[in-house]
């Protein structure tokens, strides 16, 4: 290749290498994912999950549960939540009420109510976990939890990739 030909193609080579540089920084490699959810059928909220925000059973631990934590300091809306599923299996799973709660925009913690709270897990392997959540919480949005108000309906979709190092 002549030096003039290299000068012509050099920017394309650099651009191609730059475009590929972020591939190894993806969730599929480093772990993590997202939880997309809505409150009472409102707008969809997307919350990024870091590697340590989700505990998958027996991956870097001896736990038999799926545990998802959304810390308030990383939520644009100041939402915070914990969701736990004991001994998760494919299909419909019960939620562990004593470890599951929700704070909407820094309000008091709302606990689960009713008997129709569940997670439907449709993928769980050594690479990726996906689940849909249907939960109902007390309404605590006025600064105090109010049993006389209708429950808050939380619908969410989890996509979580297990880090390559943990497989």
C-alpha positions in Angstrom: 0.0 0.0 0.0 1.4 3.4 -0.9 1.7 6.0 1.8 -0.9 8.2 0.0 -3.4 5.2 0.0 -2.8 4.7 3.7 -3.5 8.4 4.4 -6.8 8.1 2.7 -7.9 4.9 4.6 -6.3 5.8 8.0 -9.4 7.8 9.2 -11.7 4.9 8.3 -9.5 2.5 10.2 -9.4 4.7 13.2 -13.2 5.3 13.1 -13.8 1.5 12.9 -11.5 0.8 15.8 -13.1 3.6 17.9 -16.6 2.2 17.1 -15.6 -1.2 18.5 -13.8 0.1 21.6 -17.0 0.0 23.8 -17.9 -3.6 23.0 -16.1 -5.0 26.0 -17.8 -2.4 28.3 -21.3 -3.9 27.6 -23.6 -5.5 30.2 -23.1 -8.8 28.4 -19.4 -8.7 29.5 -19.4 -6.7 32.7 -22.8 -7.6 34.1 -25.8 -5.4 34.8 -28.9 -4.4 32.9 -32.1 -2.5 33.5 -35.5 -2.5 35.0 -38.3 -0.7 33.0 -41.4 -0.1 35.1 -44.5 2.0 35.3 -46.5 3.2 38.3 -50.3 3.0 37.9 -50.0 2.6 34.1 -48.1 5.9 33.7 -45.1 6.6 31.6 -42.4 3.9 31.4 -39.4 4.6 33.6 -36.1 3.0 32.8 -33.6 2.3 35.6 -30.1 1.1 34.8 -28.9 -1.7 37.1 -25.3 -2.2 37.9 -23.6 -5.6 38.5 -24.1 -5.5 42.2 -27.7 -4.3 42.1 -29.0 -7.7 41.3 -28.2 -10.9 43.3 -28.7 -14.0 41.2 -28.8 -17.3 43.2 -25.4 -18.9 43.7 -23.6 -16.3 41.5 -20.9 -14.8 43.7 -23.0 -15.8 46.8 -24.6 -18.8 48.5 -28.1 -17.3 48.3 -31.2 -19.1 47.0 -33.0 -15.9 46.0 -33.2 -13.3 43.3 -32.8 -9.8 44.9 -33.1 -6.5 43.0 -32.1 -3.2 44.6 -32.6 0.2 43.1 -30.7 2.8 45.2 -32.2 6.2 45.4 -29.0 8.0 44.6 -28.9 6.6 41.1 -32.6 7.2 40.3 -33.4 10.4 38.4 -36.8 10.4 40.0 -35.5 9.5 43.5 -37.3 6.2 43.4 -35.9 3.4 45.5 -37.0 -0.3 45.8 -36.1 -3.8 46.8 -37.7 -6.8 45.2 -37.1 -10.4 46.3 -38.1 -13.7 44.9 -37.2 -16.8 46.9 -36.0 -19.9 45.1 -36.9 -18.5 41.6 -38.0 -20.8 38.9 -39.1 -20.4 35.3 -42.8 -19.3 35.3 -44.8 -17.5 38.0 -43.1 -16.9 41.4 -44.3 -15.5 44.7 -42.7 -12.3 46.0 -41.1 -12.2 49.5 -43.2 -9.4 51.0 -40.9 -8.8 54.0 -38.0 -7.8 51.7 -40.0 -6.0 49.0 -40.8 -2.3 49.2 -41.0 0.8 47.1 -40.3 4.5 47.6 -41.7 6.8 44.9 -39.8 10.1 44.6 -38.4 9.9 48.1 -41.7 9.3 49.9 -42.0 6.8 52.8 -41.4 3.1 52.0 -44.5 1.4 50.7 -45.0 -2.3 51.5 -46.8 -4.9 49.4 -50.5 -5.4 49.9 -52.9 -8.0 48.5 -52.2 -11.6 47.4 -51.6 -11.0 43.7 -47.9 -10.0 43.8 -45.7 -12.1 41.5 -42.7 -12.3 39.2 -42.8 -14.3 36.0 -39.3 -15.4 35.1 -39.0 -16.3 31.4 -35.2 -16.7 31.2 -32.7 -17.8 33.8 -29.4 -19.2 32.8 -25.7 -18.5 33.3 -25.8 -15.6 30.8 -29.1 -13.7 31.2 -32.2 -13.4 33.5 -35.4 -11.8 32.4 -38.6 -11.4 34.4 -41.9 -9.4 34.5 -43.1 -8.1 37.8 -46.7 -7.4 38.8 -46.8 -5.8 42.3 -49.2 -3.8 44.4 -48.0 -1.4 47.1 -49.7 0.8 49.7 -50.0 4.4 48.6 -47.5 6.5 50.5 -47.1 9.3 48.0 -48.7 12.0 50.2 -45.9 11.6 52.8 -47.8 9.0 54.8 -49.0 5.5 53.9 -52.8 5.6 53.5 -54.7 2.3 53.7 -57.9 3.9 52.4 -56.4 4.8 49.0 -56.3 2.3 46.2 -53.0 0.4 45.9 -50.2 1.5 43.7 -49.8 -0.8 40.7 -46.2 -1.5 39.8 -45.5 -3.3 36.5 -41.9 -3.9 35.5 -39.6 -5.8 33.2 -36.1 -6.9 34.2 -33.2 -7.6 31.8 -30.0 -8.6 33.6 -26.8 -10.0 32.1 -24.4 -12.0 34.3 -20.8 -10.8 34.0 -18.5 -13.0 32.0 -16.3 -13.4 35.1 -19.2 -14.9 37.0 -20.2 -17.6 34.5 
